Short mmCIF file of N, CA, C and O in Angstrom, two decimals:
data_model
loop_
_atom_site.label_atom_id
_atom_site.label_comp_id
_atom_site.label_asym_id
_atom_site.label_seq_id
_atom_site.Cartn_x
_atom_site.Cartn_y
_atom_site.Cartn_z
N UNK X 27 0.85 -1.19 0.00
CA UNK X 27 0.00 0.00 0.00
C UNK X 27 0.89 1.24 0.00
O UNK X 27 1.79 1.35 0.82
N UNK X 28 0.68 2.14 -0.91
CA UNK X 28 1.41 3.40 -0.94
C UNK X 28 0.56 4.47 -0.30
O UNK X 28 -0.42 4.94 -0.88
N UNK X 29 0.95 4.84 0.91
CA UNK X 29 0.23 5.88 1.63
C UNK X 29 0.56 7.24 1.05
O UNK X 29 1.68 7.49 0.61
N UNK X 30 -0.41 8.13 1.04
CA UNK X 30 -0.18 9.52 0.66
C UNK X 30 0.14 10.27 1.94
O UNK X 30 -0.60 10.20 2.92
N UNK X 31 1.28 10.95 1.94
CA UNK X 31 1.71 11.64 3.14
C UNK X 31 1.89 13.13 2.87
O UNK X 31 2.09 13.55 1.74
N UNK X 32 1.82 13.88 3.94
CA UNK X 32 2.11 15.30 3.90
C UNK X 32 3.02 15.63 5.06
O UNK X 32 3.24 14.81 5.95
N UNK X 33 3.55 16.81 5.04
CA UNK X 33 4.40 17.30 6.12
C UNK X 33 3.80 18.59 6.65
O UNK X 33 3.31 19.41 5.88
N UNK X 34 3.84 18.73 7.96
CA UNK X 34 3.39 19.98 8.58
C UNK X 34 4.39 20.37 9.66
O UNK X 34 5.06 19.51 10.23
N UNK X 35 4.51 21.65 9.94
CA UNK X 35 5.45 22.09 10.96
C UNK X 35 5.12 21.46 12.32
O UNK X 35 3.95 21.33 12.70
N UNK X 36 6.15 21.08 13.05
CA UNK X 36 6.00 20.54 14.39
C UNK X 36 5.42 21.60 15.32
O UNK X 36 5.78 22.78 15.24
N UNK X 37 4.53 21.20 16.21
CA UNK X 37 3.99 22.07 17.26
C UNK X 37 4.07 21.32 18.59
O UNK X 37 4.03 20.08 18.61
N UNK X 38 4.19 22.04 19.67
CA UNK X 38 4.23 21.42 20.99
C UNK X 38 2.99 20.55 21.20
O UNK X 38 3.05 19.48 21.81
N UNK X 39 1.87 20.97 20.67
CA UNK X 39 0.62 20.22 20.82
C UNK X 39 0.65 18.86 20.12
O UNK X 39 -0.21 18.02 20.38
N UNK X 40 1.64 18.60 19.26
CA UNK X 40 1.77 17.29 18.62
C UNK X 40 2.24 16.21 19.59
O UNK X 40 2.18 15.03 19.28
N UNK X 41 2.71 16.61 20.76
CA UNK X 41 3.28 15.65 21.71
C UNK X 41 2.31 14.52 22.06
O UNK X 41 2.70 13.35 22.09
N UNK X 42 1.07 14.85 22.31
CA UNK X 42 0.10 13.83 22.72
C UNK X 42 -0.03 12.73 21.65
O UNK X 42 0.04 11.55 21.95
N UNK X 43 -0.20 13.13 20.40
CA UNK X 43 -0.35 12.15 19.33
C UNK X 43 0.95 11.39 19.06
O UNK X 43 0.95 10.18 18.80
N UNK X 44 2.08 12.07 19.17
CA UNK X 44 3.35 11.44 18.87
C UNK X 44 3.78 10.43 19.92
O UNK X 44 4.58 9.54 19.62
N UNK X 45 3.27 10.51 21.13
CA UNK X 45 3.58 9.50 22.14
C UNK X 45 3.23 8.11 21.61
O UNK X 45 4.01 7.16 21.73
N UNK X 46 2.06 7.97 21.00
CA UNK X 46 1.65 6.68 20.46
C UNK X 46 2.52 6.27 19.27
O UNK X 46 2.91 5.12 19.14
N UNK X 47 2.84 7.22 18.40
CA UNK X 47 3.65 6.93 17.22
C UNK X 47 5.03 6.41 17.63
O UNK X 47 5.57 5.50 17.01
N UNK X 48 5.58 6.98 18.69
CA UNK X 48 6.95 6.67 19.10
C UNK X 48 7.02 5.66 20.25
O UNK X 48 8.07 5.48 20.86
N UNK X 49 5.93 4.98 20.54
CA UNK X 49 5.84 4.14 21.74
C UNK X 49 6.49 2.76 21.63
O UNK X 49 6.73 2.13 22.65
N UNK X 50 6.79 2.29 20.44
CA UNK X 50 7.33 0.94 20.31
C UNK X 50 8.83 0.92 20.61
O UNK X 50 9.61 1.58 19.91
N UNK X 51 9.26 0.15 21.61
CA UNK X 51 10.70 0.10 21.96
C UNK X 51 11.59 -0.35 20.81
O UNK X 51 12.78 -0.02 20.77
N UNK X 52 11.05 -1.06 19.83
CA UNK X 52 11.87 -1.52 18.70
C UNK X 52 12.39 -0.35 17.85
O UNK X 52 13.38 -0.50 17.14
N UNK X 53 11.74 0.81 17.94
CA UNK X 53 12.24 1.98 17.21
C UNK X 53 13.60 2.43 17.71
O UNK X 53 14.31 3.16 17.01
N UNK X 54 13.99 2.01 18.91
CA UNK X 54 15.20 2.52 19.56
C UNK X 54 16.32 1.49 19.63
O UNK X 54 17.35 1.73 20.25
N UNK X 55 16.13 0.35 18.96
CA UNK X 55 17.13 -0.72 19.02
C UNK X 55 18.49 -0.25 18.52
O UNK X 55 19.52 -0.53 19.13
N UNK X 56 18.53 0.49 17.41
CA UNK X 56 19.80 0.90 16.82
C UNK X 56 20.24 2.29 17.24
O UNK X 56 21.42 2.61 17.18
N UNK X 57 19.31 3.12 17.65
CA UNK X 57 19.66 4.51 18.00
C UNK X 57 19.82 4.71 19.50
O UNK X 57 20.35 5.73 19.93
N UNK X 58 19.33 3.77 20.29
CA UNK X 58 19.40 3.90 21.74
C UNK X 58 18.22 4.69 22.27
O UNK X 58 17.41 5.22 21.52
N UNK X 59 18.11 4.73 23.56
CA UNK X 59 17.03 5.44 24.21
C UNK X 59 15.81 4.57 24.40
O UNK X 59 15.85 3.35 24.23
N UNK X 60 14.74 5.22 24.76
CA UNK X 60 13.48 4.53 25.01
C UNK X 60 12.33 5.43 24.62
O UNK X 60 12.52 6.64 24.43
N UNK X 61 11.15 4.87 24.51
CA UNK X 61 10.01 5.70 24.11
C UNK X 61 9.78 6.86 25.08
O UNK X 61 9.77 6.66 26.30
N UNK X 62 9.62 8.07 24.55
CA UNK X 62 9.39 9.24 25.42
C UNK X 62 7.94 9.30 25.89
O UNK X 62 7.03 8.81 25.22
N UNK X 63 7.75 9.92 27.06
CA UNK X 63 6.38 10.18 27.50
C UNK X 63 5.96 11.56 26.99
O UNK X 63 6.75 12.29 26.39
N UNK X 64 4.71 11.91 27.23
CA UNK X 64 4.20 13.18 26.70
C UNK X 64 4.94 14.39 27.27
O UNK X 64 5.24 15.34 26.55
N UNK X 65 5.27 14.35 28.56
CA UNK X 65 5.99 15.48 29.17
C UNK X 65 7.35 15.68 28.51
O UNK X 65 7.75 16.82 28.23
N UNK X 66 8.06 14.59 28.25
CA UNK X 66 9.37 14.69 27.59
C UNK X 66 9.21 15.25 26.18
O UNK X 66 9.99 16.11 25.76
N UNK X 67 8.23 14.79 25.44
CA UNK X 67 8.02 15.31 24.09
C UNK X 67 7.65 16.79 24.12
O UNK X 67 8.12 17.56 23.28
N UNK X 68 6.84 17.20 25.07
CA UNK X 68 6.50 18.63 25.17
C UNK X 68 7.76 19.46 25.42
O UNK X 68 7.94 20.52 24.81
N UNK X 69 8.63 19.00 26.30
CA UNK X 69 9.89 19.72 26.56
C UNK X 69 10.75 19.78 25.29
O UNK X 69 11.27 20.83 24.93
N UNK X 70 10.88 18.63 24.66
CA UNK X 70 11.70 18.54 23.44
C UNK X 70 11.13 19.43 22.34
O UNK X 70 11.86 20.18 21.69
N UNK X 71 9.83 19.37 22.14
CA UNK X 71 9.20 20.14 21.06
C UNK X 71 9.24 21.64 21.34
O UNK X 71 9.31 22.44 20.41
N UNK X 72 9.20 22.03 22.60
CA UNK X 72 9.31 23.46 22.94
C UNK X 72 10.65 24.01 22.47
O UNK X 72 10.73 25.15 21.99
N UNK X 73 11.71 23.23 22.59
CA UNK X 73 13.03 23.65 22.12
C UNK X 73 13.08 23.59 20.60
O UNK X 73 13.52 24.54 19.94
N UNK X 74 12.63 22.49 20.02
CA UNK X 74 12.75 22.31 18.58
C UNK X 74 11.93 23.32 17.78
O UNK X 74 12.35 23.73 16.69
N UNK X 75 10.80 23.74 18.29
CA UNK X 75 9.96 24.68 17.54
C UNK X 75 10.54 26.10 17.54
O UNK X 75 10.02 26.95 16.81
N UNK X 76 11.59 26.35 18.30
CA UNK X 76 12.27 27.66 18.20
C UNK X 76 12.83 27.86 16.81
O UNK X 76 12.96 28.98 16.34
N UNK X 77 13.26 26.76 16.18
CA UNK X 77 13.73 26.84 14.81
C UNK X 77 15.21 27.10 14.64
O UNK X 77 15.71 27.10 13.52
N UNK X 78 15.93 27.34 15.75
CA UNK X 78 17.36 27.54 15.63
C UNK X 78 18.05 27.28 16.96
O UNK X 78 17.42 27.30 18.02
N UNK X 79 19.35 27.04 16.87
CA UNK X 79 20.15 26.84 18.08
C UNK X 79 20.26 28.17 18.83
O UNK X 79 20.07 29.24 18.25
N UNK X 80 20.57 28.10 20.12
CA UNK X 80 20.64 29.32 20.93
C UNK X 80 21.71 30.28 20.43
O UNK X 80 21.57 31.49 20.56
N UNK X 81 22.78 29.74 19.84
CA UNK X 81 23.84 30.63 19.33
C UNK X 81 23.62 31.05 17.87
O UNK X 81 24.42 31.80 17.31
N UNK X 82 22.56 30.56 17.25
CA UNK X 82 22.23 30.95 15.89
C UNK X 82 23.06 30.28 14.81
O UNK X 82 22.93 30.60 13.64
N UNK X 83 23.89 29.32 15.18
CA UNK X 83 24.76 28.67 14.19
C UNK X 83 24.04 27.62 13.36
O UNK X 83 24.55 27.20 12.33
N UNK X 84 22.86 27.19 13.82
CA UNK X 84 22.10 26.17 13.10
C UNK X 84 20.64 26.59 13.00
O UNK X 84 20.09 27.16 13.93
N UNK X 85 20.07 26.27 11.86
CA UNK X 85 18.63 26.41 11.69
C UNK X 85 18.04 25.01 11.79
O UNK X 85 18.63 24.04 11.30
N UNK X 86 16.91 24.88 12.46
CA UNK X 86 16.27 23.57 12.63
C UNK X 86 14.94 23.56 11.90
O UNK X 86 14.14 24.48 12.02
N UNK X 87 14.72 22.50 11.19
CA UNK X 87 13.46 22.28 10.50
C UNK X 87 12.89 20.98 11.05
O UNK X 87 13.50 19.93 10.91
N UNK X 88 11.75 21.06 11.74
CA UNK X 88 11.12 19.90 12.36
C UNK X 88 9.69 19.80 11.86
O UNK X 88 8.90 20.73 12.03
N UNK X 89 9.38 18.66 11.26
CA UNK X 89 8.10 18.47 10.61
C UNK X 89 7.47 17.15 11.04
O UNK X 89 8.17 16.16 11.25
N UNK X 90 6.16 17.14 11.14
CA UNK X 90 5.40 15.93 11.39
C UNK X 90 5.04 15.30 10.05
O UNK X 90 4.60 16.00 9.13
N UNK X 91 5.25 14.00 9.93
CA UNK X 91 4.82 13.25 8.75
C UNK X 91 3.40 12.78 9.05
O UNK X 91 3.16 12.15 10.09
N UNK X 92 2.46 13.11 8.18
CA UNK X 92 1.06 12.80 8.44
C UNK X 92 0.41 12.16 7.21
O UNK X 92 0.71 12.53 6.08
N UNK X 93 -0.47 11.21 7.47
CA UNK X 93 -1.25 10.60 6.39
C UNK X 93 -2.29 11.60 5.90
O UNK X 93 -2.87 12.34 6.69
N UNK X 94 -2.50 11.60 4.62
CA UNK X 94 -3.52 12.46 4.02
C UNK X 94 -4.54 11.58 3.31
O UNK X 94 -4.17 10.56 2.74
N UNK X 95 -5.78 11.94 3.33
CA UNK X 95 -6.35 13.07 4.06
C UNK X 95 -6.49 12.71 5.54
O UNK X 95 -6.39 11.56 5.93
N UNK X 96 -6.72 13.70 6.34
CA UNK X 96 -6.97 13.49 7.76
C UNK X 96 -5.88 13.98 8.67
O UNK X 96 -6.14 14.39 9.78
N UNK X 97 -4.64 13.90 8.24
CA UNK X 97 -3.55 14.45 9.03
C UNK X 97 -3.07 13.60 10.19
O UNK X 97 -2.41 14.12 11.09
N UNK X 98 -3.34 12.29 10.20
CA UNK X 98 -2.88 11.43 11.29
C UNK X 98 -1.35 11.36 11.28
O UNK X 98 -0.74 10.99 10.28
N UNK X 99 -0.73 11.72 12.41
CA UNK X 99 0.73 11.68 12.51
C UNK X 99 1.22 10.24 12.48
O UNK X 99 0.65 9.36 13.12
N UNK X 100 2.28 10.02 11.68
CA UNK X 100 2.88 8.69 11.62
C UNK X 100 4.39 8.74 11.86
O UNK X 100 5.05 7.71 11.90
N UNK X 101 4.95 9.93 12.03
CA UNK X 101 6.38 10.06 12.26
C UNK X 101 6.81 11.50 12.18
O UNK X 101 6.00 12.42 12.23
N UNK X 102 8.12 11.68 12.04
CA UNK X 102 8.65 13.04 11.92
C UNK X 102 9.88 13.05 11.04
O UNK X 102 10.52 12.02 10.79
N UNK X 103 10.21 14.24 10.55
CA UNK X 103 11.42 14.51 9.78
C UNK X 103 12.06 15.73 10.39
O UNK X 103 11.36 16.68 10.77
N UNK X 104 13.37 15.71 10.51
CA UNK X 104 14.06 16.90 11.01
C UNK X 104 15.34 17.13 10.23
O UNK X 104 15.96 16.19 9.74
N UNK X 105 15.66 18.40 10.09
CA UNK X 105 16.90 18.78 9.42
C UNK X 105 17.62 19.81 10.29
O UNK X 105 16.98 20.69 10.88
N UNK X 106 18.93 19.67 10.35
CA UNK X 106 19.79 20.65 11.01
C UNK X 106 20.61 21.29 9.89
O UNK X 106 21.36 20.61 9.19
N UNK X 107 20.42 22.60 9.72
CA UNK X 107 21.01 23.33 8.61
C UNK X 107 22.04 24.31 9.17
O UNK X 107 21.67 25.27 9.86
N UNK X 108 23.33 24.07 8.91
CA UNK X 108 24.34 25.00 9.41
C UNK X 108 24.22 26.35 8.70
O UNK X 108 23.95 26.39 7.50
N UNK X 109 24.40 27.42 9.43
CA UNK X 109 24.27 28.75 8.85
C UNK X 109 25.54 29.21 8.14
O UNK X 109 25.49 30.10 7.32
N UNK X 110 26.68 28.59 8.45
CA UNK X 110 27.91 29.02 7.78
C UNK X 110 28.38 28.00 6.76
O UNK X 110 28.36 28.26 5.57
N UNK X 111 28.79 26.84 7.21
CA UNK X 111 29.25 25.82 6.27
C UNK X 111 28.98 24.44 6.87
O UNK X 111 28.63 24.32 8.03
N UNK X 112 29.19 23.46 6.04
CA UNK X 112 28.98 22.09 6.48
C UNK X 112 27.70 21.53 5.91
O UNK X 112 26.85 22.26 5.39
N UNK X 113 27.56 20.22 6.01
CA UNK X 113 26.39 19.57 5.42
C UNK X 113 25.14 19.73 6.27
O UNK X 113 25.21 19.86 7.49
N UNK X 114 24.01 19.73 5.61
CA UNK X 114 22.73 19.65 6.30
C UNK X 114 22.51 18.20 6.71
O UNK X 114 22.75 17.29 5.92
N UNK X 115 22.09 17.98 7.95
CA UNK X 115 21.82 16.63 8.42
C UNK X 115 20.31 16.43 8.47
O UNK X 115 19.58 17.27 9.02
N UNK X 116 19.85 15.33 7.88
CA UNK X 116 18.43 15.02 7.83
C UNK X 116 18.20 13.67 8.49
O UNK X 116 18.95 12.72 8.26
N UNK X 117 17.18 13.61 9.34
CA UNK X 117 16.81 12.36 10.01
C UNK X 117 15.30 12.22 9.99
O UNK X 117 14.58 13.22 9.88
N UNK X 118 14.83 11.00 10.07
CA UNK X 118 13.39 10.78 10.13
C UNK X 118 13.10 9.50 10.89
O UNK X 118 13.94 8.61 10.99
N UNK X 119 11.92 9.45 11.46
CA UNK X 119 11.41 8.25 12.13
C UNK X 119 9.97 8.08 11.69
O UNK X 119 9.18 9.03 11.75
N UNK X 120 9.65 6.88 11.26
CA UNK X 120 8.27 6.52 10.94
C UNK X 120 7.87 5.45 11.95
O UNK X 120 8.60 4.47 12.14
N UNK X 121 6.74 5.64 12.62
CA UNK X 121 6.26 4.67 13.60
C UNK X 121 6.15 3.28 13.00
O UNK X 121 5.84 3.12 11.81
N UNK X 122 6.41 2.28 13.82
CA UNK X 122 6.46 0.91 13.32
C UNK X 122 5.18 0.47 12.62
O UNK X 122 5.23 -0.25 11.62
N UNK X 123 4.04 0.90 13.09
CA UNK X 123 2.79 0.50 12.46
C UNK X 123 2.68 0.95 11.01
O UNK X 123 1.91 0.37 10.23
N UNK X 124 3.43 1.98 10.63
CA UNK X 124 3.33 2.53 9.28
C UNK X 124 4.54 2.20 8.43
O UNK X 124 4.62 2.63 7.28
N UNK X 125 5.48 1.43 8.94
CA UNK X 125 6.64 1.05 8.16
C UNK X 125 6.27 -0.06 7.19
O UNK X 125 5.37 -0.85 7.43
N UNK X 126 6.98 -0.10 6.06
CA UNK X 126 6.76 -1.14 5.07
C UNK X 126 5.50 -0.97 4.25
O UNK X 126 5.01 -1.92 3.64
N UNK X 127 4.97 0.24 4.21
CA UNK X 127 3.73 0.49 3.48
C UNK X 127 3.94 1.43 2.29
O UNK X 127 3.00 2.00 1.77
N UNK X 128 5.19 1.62 1.88
CA UNK X 128 5.46 2.47 0.73
C UNK X 128 5.50 3.94 1.06
O UNK X 128 5.46 4.77 0.17
N UNK X 129 5.61 4.29 2.32
CA UNK X 129 5.61 5.70 2.72
C UNK X 129 6.92 6.38 2.36
O UNK X 129 6.94 7.54 2.02
N UNK X 130 8.03 5.67 2.40
CA UNK X 130 9.35 6.28 2.23
C UNK X 130 9.51 7.03 0.92
O UNK X 130 9.97 8.15 0.89
N UNK X 131 9.15 6.43 -0.19
CA UNK X 131 9.39 7.07 -1.49
C UNK X 131 8.59 8.36 -1.65
O UNK X 131 9.16 9.39 -2.01
N UNK X 132 7.28 8.38 -1.37
CA UNK X 132 6.57 9.65 -1.48
C UNK X 132 7.14 10.71 -0.54
O UNK X 132 7.20 11.87 -0.89
N UNK X 133 7.55 10.31 0.64
CA UNK X 133 8.12 11.26 1.59
C UNK X 133 9.41 11.85 1.04
O UNK X 133 9.62 13.05 1.07
N UNK X 134 10.27 11.00 0.49
CA UNK X 134 11.53 11.47 -0.07
C UNK X 134 11.26 12.47 -1.19
O UNK X 134 11.88 13.53 -1.25
N UNK X 135 10.35 12.16 -2.09
CA UNK X 135 10.04 13.07 -3.19
C UNK X 135 9.42 14.37 -2.68
O UNK X 135 9.75 15.45 -3.16
N UNK X 136 8.54 14.29 -1.69
CA UNK X 136 7.92 15.48 -1.11
C UNK X 136 8.99 16.36 -0.47
O UNK X 136 9.01 17.57 -0.64
N UNK X 137 9.90 15.73 0.26
CA UNK X 137 10.97 16.47 0.95
C UNK X 137 11.85 17.18 -0.07
O UNK X 137 12.15 18.36 0.07
N UNK X 138 12.25 16.49 -1.12
CA UNK X 138 13.10 17.10 -2.15
C UNK X 138 12.42 18.29 -2.81
O UNK X 138 13.04 19.31 -3.09
N UNK X 139 11.14 18.16 -3.05
CA UNK X 139 10.39 19.22 -3.72
C UNK X 139 10.25 20.46 -2.85
O UNK X 139 10.30 21.58 -3.35
N UNK X 140 10.10 20.29 -1.54
CA UNK X 140 9.78 21.41 -0.66
C UNK X 140 10.91 21.90 0.22
O UNK X 140 10.77 22.92 0.88
N UNK X 141 12.05 21.23 0.24
CA UNK X 141 13.11 21.58 1.18
C UNK X 141 13.59 23.02 1.01
O UNK X 141 13.74 23.75 1.99
N UNK X 142 13.84 23.45 -0.22
CA UNK X 142 14.37 24.79 -0.43
C UNK X 142 13.44 25.87 0.11
O UNK X 142 13.88 26.85 0.70
N UNK X 143 12.15 25.69 -0.07
CA UNK X 143 11.18 26.68 0.43
C UNK X 143 11.21 26.74 1.94
O UNK X 143 11.14 27.83 2.53
N UNK X 144 11.29 25.59 2.61
CA UNK X 144 11.30 25.57 4.08
C UNK X 144 12.62 26.06 4.65
O UNK X 144 12.67 26.65 5.71
N UNK X 145 13.71 25.79 3.94
CA UNK X 145 15.02 26.12 4.49
C UNK X 145 15.40 27.58 4.31
O UNK X 145 16.35 28.05 4.89
N UNK X 146 14.66 28.31 3.53
CA UNK X 146 15.03 29.72 3.30
C UNK X 146 14.40 30.65 4.32
O UNK X 146 13.56 30.31 5.07
#
């Protein structure tokens, strides 16, 4: 099944829905850590939604991956964009329930199409 996905800017209010998306311990086998609770996500999202590091050396782009239509969150994408030099780092997590459903390719194409607009 090829899901149709969209991206929307991360908001602190996404924490409640993302707790379920990020709840499976298998998501952390290779990266370490454990599933966050809602309070931890609210703290994390409050920092991430600022959009930049405290010293201004990095711009942060944090987006929720959502199924369309309806907007159900299934994961996130984030980019760290250096303001002076160096590579942009991009990471993403898709909740286990939505993995293996053809989401990756549409997301990659959507990201490529819209990255320049979001990063400017």
